[in-house]
Coordinates of C-alpha atoms and ligand atoms in Angstrom, one line a residue:
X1 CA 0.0 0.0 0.0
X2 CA 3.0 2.8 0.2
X3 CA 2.9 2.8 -3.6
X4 CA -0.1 5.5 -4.0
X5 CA 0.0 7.3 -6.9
X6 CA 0.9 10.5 -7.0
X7 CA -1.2 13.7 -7.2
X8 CA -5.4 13.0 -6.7
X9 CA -5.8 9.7 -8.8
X10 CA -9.0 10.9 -10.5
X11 CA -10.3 8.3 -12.8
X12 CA -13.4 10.0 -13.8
X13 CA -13.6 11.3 -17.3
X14 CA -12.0 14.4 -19.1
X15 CA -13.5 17.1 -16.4
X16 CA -11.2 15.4 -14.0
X17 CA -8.2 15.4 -16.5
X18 CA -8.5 19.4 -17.3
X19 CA -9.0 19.8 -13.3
X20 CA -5.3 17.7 -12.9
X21 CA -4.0 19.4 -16.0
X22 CA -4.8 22.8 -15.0
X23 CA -3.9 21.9 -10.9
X24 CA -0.1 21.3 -12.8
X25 CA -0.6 24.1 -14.4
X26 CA -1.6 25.9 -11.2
X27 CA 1.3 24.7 -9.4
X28 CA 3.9 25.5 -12.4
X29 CA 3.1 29.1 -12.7
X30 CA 3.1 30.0 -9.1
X31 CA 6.8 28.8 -8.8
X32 CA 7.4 25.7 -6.7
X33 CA 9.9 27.1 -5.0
X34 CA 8.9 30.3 -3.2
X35 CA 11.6 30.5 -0.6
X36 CA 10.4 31.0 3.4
X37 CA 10.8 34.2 3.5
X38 CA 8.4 35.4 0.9
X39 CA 5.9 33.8 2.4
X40 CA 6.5 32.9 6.1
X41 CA 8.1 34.3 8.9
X42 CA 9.5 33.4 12.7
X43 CA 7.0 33.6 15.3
X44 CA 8.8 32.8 18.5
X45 CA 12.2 31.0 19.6
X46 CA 14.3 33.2 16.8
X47 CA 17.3 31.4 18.2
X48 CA 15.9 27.7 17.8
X49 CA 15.1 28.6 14.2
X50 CA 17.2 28.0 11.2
X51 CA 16.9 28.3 7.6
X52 CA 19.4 26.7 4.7
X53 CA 21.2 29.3 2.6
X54 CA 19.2 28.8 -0.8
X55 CA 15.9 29.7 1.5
X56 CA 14.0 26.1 0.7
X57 CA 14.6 24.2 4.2
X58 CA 13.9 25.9 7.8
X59 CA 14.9 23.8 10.7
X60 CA 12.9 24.5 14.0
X61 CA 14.7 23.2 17.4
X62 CA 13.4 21.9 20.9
X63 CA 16.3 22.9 23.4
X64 CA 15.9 23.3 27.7
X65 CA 15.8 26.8 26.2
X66 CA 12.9 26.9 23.9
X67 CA 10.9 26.0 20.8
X68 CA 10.5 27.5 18.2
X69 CA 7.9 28.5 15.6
X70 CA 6.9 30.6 12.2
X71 CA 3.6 31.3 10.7
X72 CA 2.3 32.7 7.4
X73 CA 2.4 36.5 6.6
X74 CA -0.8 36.5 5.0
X75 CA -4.1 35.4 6.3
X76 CA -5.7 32.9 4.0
X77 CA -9.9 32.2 3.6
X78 CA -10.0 28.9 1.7
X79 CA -7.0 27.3 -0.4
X80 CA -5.0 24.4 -0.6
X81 CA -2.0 24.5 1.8
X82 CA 0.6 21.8 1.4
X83 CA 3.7 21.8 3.7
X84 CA 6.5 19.0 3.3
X85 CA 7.7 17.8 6.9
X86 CA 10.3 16.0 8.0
X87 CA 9.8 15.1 12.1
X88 CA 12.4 14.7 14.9
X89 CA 13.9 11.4 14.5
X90 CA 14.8 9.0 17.2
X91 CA 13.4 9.8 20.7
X92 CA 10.7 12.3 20.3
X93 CA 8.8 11.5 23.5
X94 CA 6.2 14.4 25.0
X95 CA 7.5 16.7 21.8
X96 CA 4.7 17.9 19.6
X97 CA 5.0 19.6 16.1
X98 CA 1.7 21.2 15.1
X99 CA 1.4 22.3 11.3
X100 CA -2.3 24.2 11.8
X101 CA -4.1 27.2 10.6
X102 CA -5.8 29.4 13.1
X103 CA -7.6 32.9 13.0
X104 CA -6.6 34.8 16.0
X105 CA -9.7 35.4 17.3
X106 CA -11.6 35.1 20.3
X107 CA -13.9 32.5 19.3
X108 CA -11.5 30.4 16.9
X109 CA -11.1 28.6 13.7
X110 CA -8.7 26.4 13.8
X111 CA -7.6 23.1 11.6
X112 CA -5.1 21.0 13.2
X113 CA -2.3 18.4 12.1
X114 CA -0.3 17.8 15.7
X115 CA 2.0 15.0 15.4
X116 CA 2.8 13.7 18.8
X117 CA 6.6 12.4 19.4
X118 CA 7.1 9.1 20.9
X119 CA 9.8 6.6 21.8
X120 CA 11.6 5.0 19.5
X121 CA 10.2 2.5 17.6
X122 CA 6.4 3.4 18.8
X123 CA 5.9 5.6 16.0
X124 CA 4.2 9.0 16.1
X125 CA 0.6 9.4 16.6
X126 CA -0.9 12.1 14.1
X127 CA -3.6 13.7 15.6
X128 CA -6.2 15.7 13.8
X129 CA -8.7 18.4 14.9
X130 CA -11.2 21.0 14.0
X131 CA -12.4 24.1 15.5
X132 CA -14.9 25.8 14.7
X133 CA -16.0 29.5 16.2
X134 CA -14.6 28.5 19.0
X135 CA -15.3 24.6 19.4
X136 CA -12.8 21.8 19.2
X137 CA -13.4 18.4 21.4
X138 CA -13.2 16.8 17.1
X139 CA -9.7 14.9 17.9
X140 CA -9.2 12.1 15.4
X141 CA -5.6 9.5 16.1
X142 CA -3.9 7.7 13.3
X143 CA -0.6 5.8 13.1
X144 CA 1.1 7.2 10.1
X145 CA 2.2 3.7 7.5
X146 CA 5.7 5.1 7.4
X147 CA 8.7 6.5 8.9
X148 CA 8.0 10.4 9.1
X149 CA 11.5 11.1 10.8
X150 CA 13.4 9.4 8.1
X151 CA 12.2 11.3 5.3
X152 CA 9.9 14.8 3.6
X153 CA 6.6 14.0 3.2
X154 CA 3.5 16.0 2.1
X155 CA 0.9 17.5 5.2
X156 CA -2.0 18.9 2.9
X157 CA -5.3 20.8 3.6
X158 CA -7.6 21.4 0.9
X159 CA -10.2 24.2 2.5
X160 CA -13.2 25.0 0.7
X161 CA -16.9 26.1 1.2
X162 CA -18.0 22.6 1.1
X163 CA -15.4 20.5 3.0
X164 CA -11.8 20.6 4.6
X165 CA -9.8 17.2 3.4
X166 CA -6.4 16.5 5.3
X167 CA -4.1 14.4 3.5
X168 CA -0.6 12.6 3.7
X169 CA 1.0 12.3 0.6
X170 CA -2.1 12.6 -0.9
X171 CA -3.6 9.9 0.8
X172 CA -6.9 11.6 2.5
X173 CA -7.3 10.7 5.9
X174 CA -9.4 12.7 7.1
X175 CA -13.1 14.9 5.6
X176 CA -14.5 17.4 7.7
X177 CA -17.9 18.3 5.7
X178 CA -19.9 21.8 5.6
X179 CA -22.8 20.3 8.2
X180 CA -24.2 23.6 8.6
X181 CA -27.2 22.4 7.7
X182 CA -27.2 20.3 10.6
X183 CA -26.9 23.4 12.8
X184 CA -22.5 22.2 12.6
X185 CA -20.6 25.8 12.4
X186 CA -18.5 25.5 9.2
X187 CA -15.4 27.2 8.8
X188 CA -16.0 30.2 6.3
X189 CA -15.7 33.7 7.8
X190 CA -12.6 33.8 9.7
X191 CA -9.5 34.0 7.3
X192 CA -6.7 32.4 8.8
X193 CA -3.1 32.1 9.3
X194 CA -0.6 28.8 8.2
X195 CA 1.7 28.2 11.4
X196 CA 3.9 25.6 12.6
X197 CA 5.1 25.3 15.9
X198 CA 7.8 22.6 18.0
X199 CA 7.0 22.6 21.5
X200 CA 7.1 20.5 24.9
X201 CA 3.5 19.1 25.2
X202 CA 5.0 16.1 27.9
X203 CA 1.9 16.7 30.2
X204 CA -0.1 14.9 27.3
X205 CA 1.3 14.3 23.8
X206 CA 2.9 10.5 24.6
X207 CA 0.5 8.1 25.9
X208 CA -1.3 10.4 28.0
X209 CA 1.5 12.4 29.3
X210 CA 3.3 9.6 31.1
X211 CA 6.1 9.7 28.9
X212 CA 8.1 12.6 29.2
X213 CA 10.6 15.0 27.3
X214 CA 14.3 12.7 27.3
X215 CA 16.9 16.1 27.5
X216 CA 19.9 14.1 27.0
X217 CA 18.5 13.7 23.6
X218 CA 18.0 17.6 22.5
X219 CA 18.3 19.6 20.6
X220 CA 15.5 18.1 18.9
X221 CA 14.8 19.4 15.2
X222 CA 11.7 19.1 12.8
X223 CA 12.5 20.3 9.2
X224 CA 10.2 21.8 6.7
X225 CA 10.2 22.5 2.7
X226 CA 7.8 23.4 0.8
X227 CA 6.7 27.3 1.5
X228 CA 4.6 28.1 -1.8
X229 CA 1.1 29.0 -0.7
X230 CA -2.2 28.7 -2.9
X231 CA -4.4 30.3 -1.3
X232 CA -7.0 33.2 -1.0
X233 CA -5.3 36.1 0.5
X234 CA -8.0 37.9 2.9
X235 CA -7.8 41.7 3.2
X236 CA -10.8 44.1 3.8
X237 CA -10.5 45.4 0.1
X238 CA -9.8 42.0 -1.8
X239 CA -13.3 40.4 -3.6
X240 CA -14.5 37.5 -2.0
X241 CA -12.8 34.1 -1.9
X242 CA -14.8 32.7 -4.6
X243 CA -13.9 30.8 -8.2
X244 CA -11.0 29.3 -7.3
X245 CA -9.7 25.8 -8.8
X246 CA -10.7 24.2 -5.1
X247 CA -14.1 25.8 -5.5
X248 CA -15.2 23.7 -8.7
X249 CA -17.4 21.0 -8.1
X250 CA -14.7 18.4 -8.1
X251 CA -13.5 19.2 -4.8
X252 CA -16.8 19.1 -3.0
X253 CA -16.8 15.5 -2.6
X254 CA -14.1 13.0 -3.0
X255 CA -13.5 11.0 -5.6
X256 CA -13.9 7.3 -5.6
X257 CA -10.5 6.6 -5.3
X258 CA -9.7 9.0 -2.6
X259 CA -12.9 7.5 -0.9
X260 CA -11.3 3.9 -1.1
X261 CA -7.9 5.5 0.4
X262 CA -9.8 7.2 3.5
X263 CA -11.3 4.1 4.6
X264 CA -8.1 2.1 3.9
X265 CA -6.5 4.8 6.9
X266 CA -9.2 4.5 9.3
X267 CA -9.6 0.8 8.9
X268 CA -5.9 -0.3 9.3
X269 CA -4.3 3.0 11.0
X270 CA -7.1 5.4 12.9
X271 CA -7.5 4.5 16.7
X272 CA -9.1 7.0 17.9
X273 CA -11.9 8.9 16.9
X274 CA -13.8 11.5 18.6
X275 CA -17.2 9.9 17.0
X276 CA -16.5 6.6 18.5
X277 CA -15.3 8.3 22.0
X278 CA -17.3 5.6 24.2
X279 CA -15.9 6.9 27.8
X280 CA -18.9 9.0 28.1
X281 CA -17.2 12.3 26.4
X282 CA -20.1 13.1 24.7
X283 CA -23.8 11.9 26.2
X284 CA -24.3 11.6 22.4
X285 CA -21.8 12.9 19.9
X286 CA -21.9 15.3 17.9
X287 CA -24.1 15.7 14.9
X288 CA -21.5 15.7 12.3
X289 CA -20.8 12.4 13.4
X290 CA -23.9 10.5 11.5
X291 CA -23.1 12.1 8.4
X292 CA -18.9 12.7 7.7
X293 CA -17.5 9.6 5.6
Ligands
NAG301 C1 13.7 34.9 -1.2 O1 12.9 35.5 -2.2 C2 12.9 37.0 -2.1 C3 11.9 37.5 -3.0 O2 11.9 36.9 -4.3 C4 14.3 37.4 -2.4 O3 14.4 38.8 -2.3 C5 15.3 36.8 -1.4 O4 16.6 37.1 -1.8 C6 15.1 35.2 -1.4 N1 16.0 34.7 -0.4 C7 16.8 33.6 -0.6 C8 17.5 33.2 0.6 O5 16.9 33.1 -1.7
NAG302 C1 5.0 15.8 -2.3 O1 4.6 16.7 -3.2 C2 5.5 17.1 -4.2 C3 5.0 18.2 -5.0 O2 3.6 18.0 -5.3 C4 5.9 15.9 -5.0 O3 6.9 16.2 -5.9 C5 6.5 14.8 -4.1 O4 6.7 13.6 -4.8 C6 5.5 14.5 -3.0 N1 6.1 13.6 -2.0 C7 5.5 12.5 -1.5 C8 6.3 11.7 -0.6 O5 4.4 12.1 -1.9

């Protein structure tokens, strides 16, 4: 199964080839290699953050001292945001990197990849989560079906009016759908930025917090590539986010192929899901929950 093809793997007629083609196309014209700087910037720990002469790789570090993080100069409202990650290899116990985009606001947005270190061998838990005005409590677990210390490999977010789809490499693992209609706040209104953070998260990230931050083992370093950004920028005088690629019908659903991937993940690799909490978290959980694939 690590053989996926690349890109979407539409199969469904010429609508879906010009979508592909014109997605290349997309991607070829906006330069795949904006450098970090024209798009990013640090956001804390200047000193545990490093970037490779030619601009392409930054390098964030977990020391006694600090973490480290950068986030997005603009503020996006819908887009597809792809981010190429390479995590700390080794012991990464109670460490968590968290790629996400967030609106600062008081009652947030927010769509999370946090990948939560463990010992070696365990393998890193990838934790998903959605907030919306405000509301989280939407985590989802998977075990990822490689490495991700040992090499780059693709973190993306397709955002749209219809439905957010997280994938790896590709590979959807996870659909949060517009519910409004089932009284579900959607994510729409609240442009947000693209941030990464490395941080100590011991009290909880590995198996519940028990296993804790191994010092002798720092600094601890997550790398990142990848910094083009195809999004809608959101400023008070830009037209609204609408007629983008990601807002064609295509991308309101997923395809059959990417359907058959997303239960492949939660068959074999998801082990926790929010939906399927049965601790008593939710007395009954939460609408989205009947309908999501
Ligand atoms: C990054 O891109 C900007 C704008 O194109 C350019 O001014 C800058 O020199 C580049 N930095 C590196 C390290 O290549
Ligand atoms: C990640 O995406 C890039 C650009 O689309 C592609 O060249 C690369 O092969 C992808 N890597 C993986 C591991 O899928």
């Amino acid at each position: 199964m690590k053989n996926f093809p690349r890109l979407l793997g539409f199969k469904r007629g010429p609508l879906h080839i010009c979508s592909v083609l014109f997605m290349i196309l997309n991607f070829l014209l906006q330069g795949e290699s904006s450098n970090f700087s024209e798009n990013f910037g640090i956001l804390w720990g200047k000193d545990q953050f490093k970037l490779s002469n030619d601009g392409q790789t930054a390098h964030l570090t977990l020391d006694r001292a600090s973490g480290s993080g950068f986030s997005s100069r603009n503020e996006y409202l819908f887009g597809s945001f792809n981010m190429r990650i390479k995590l700390i290899a080794g012991n990464s116990a109670g460490i968590v990197t968290a790629y996400y985009l967030s609106s600062a606001t008081s009652a947030h947005d927010e769509i999370d990849f946090e990948f939560l270190g463990n010992l070696p061998r365990k393998g890193y838990h990838l934790q998903t989560n959605v907030f919306a005005t405000g509301v989280g409590n939407r985590e989802q677990r998977i075990r990822l079906w490689f490495d991700p210390s040992a090499d780059f490999h693709n973190y993306s977010i397709v955002w749209n009016q219809n439905q957010i789809v997280f994938s790896v490499d590709s590979v959807p693992i996870r659909v949060f759908k517009n519910n409004e209609g089932v009284g579900v706040p959607y994510l729409k209104n609240q442009p947000m930025k693209i941030i990464s953070t490395l941080w100590n998260g011991e009290d909880w990230a590995t198996d519940g917090g028990r296993v804790k931050v191994d010092w002798s083992k720092a600094p601890f370093v997550a790398s990142y590539q990848a910094f083009e950004v195809d999004g809608c920028v959101a400023s008070a005088s830009s037209e609204s986010c609408t007629g983008h690629w990601w807002d064609q019908s295509l991308f309101s659903g997923l395809s059959r192929d990417q359907l058959k991937k997303l239960r492949w993940v939660k068959r074999k690799y998801m082990f926790y899901d929010y939906c399927k909490d049965k601790s008593g978290r939710f007395s009954t959980p939460p609408p989205e929950c009947a309908i999501n694939p």
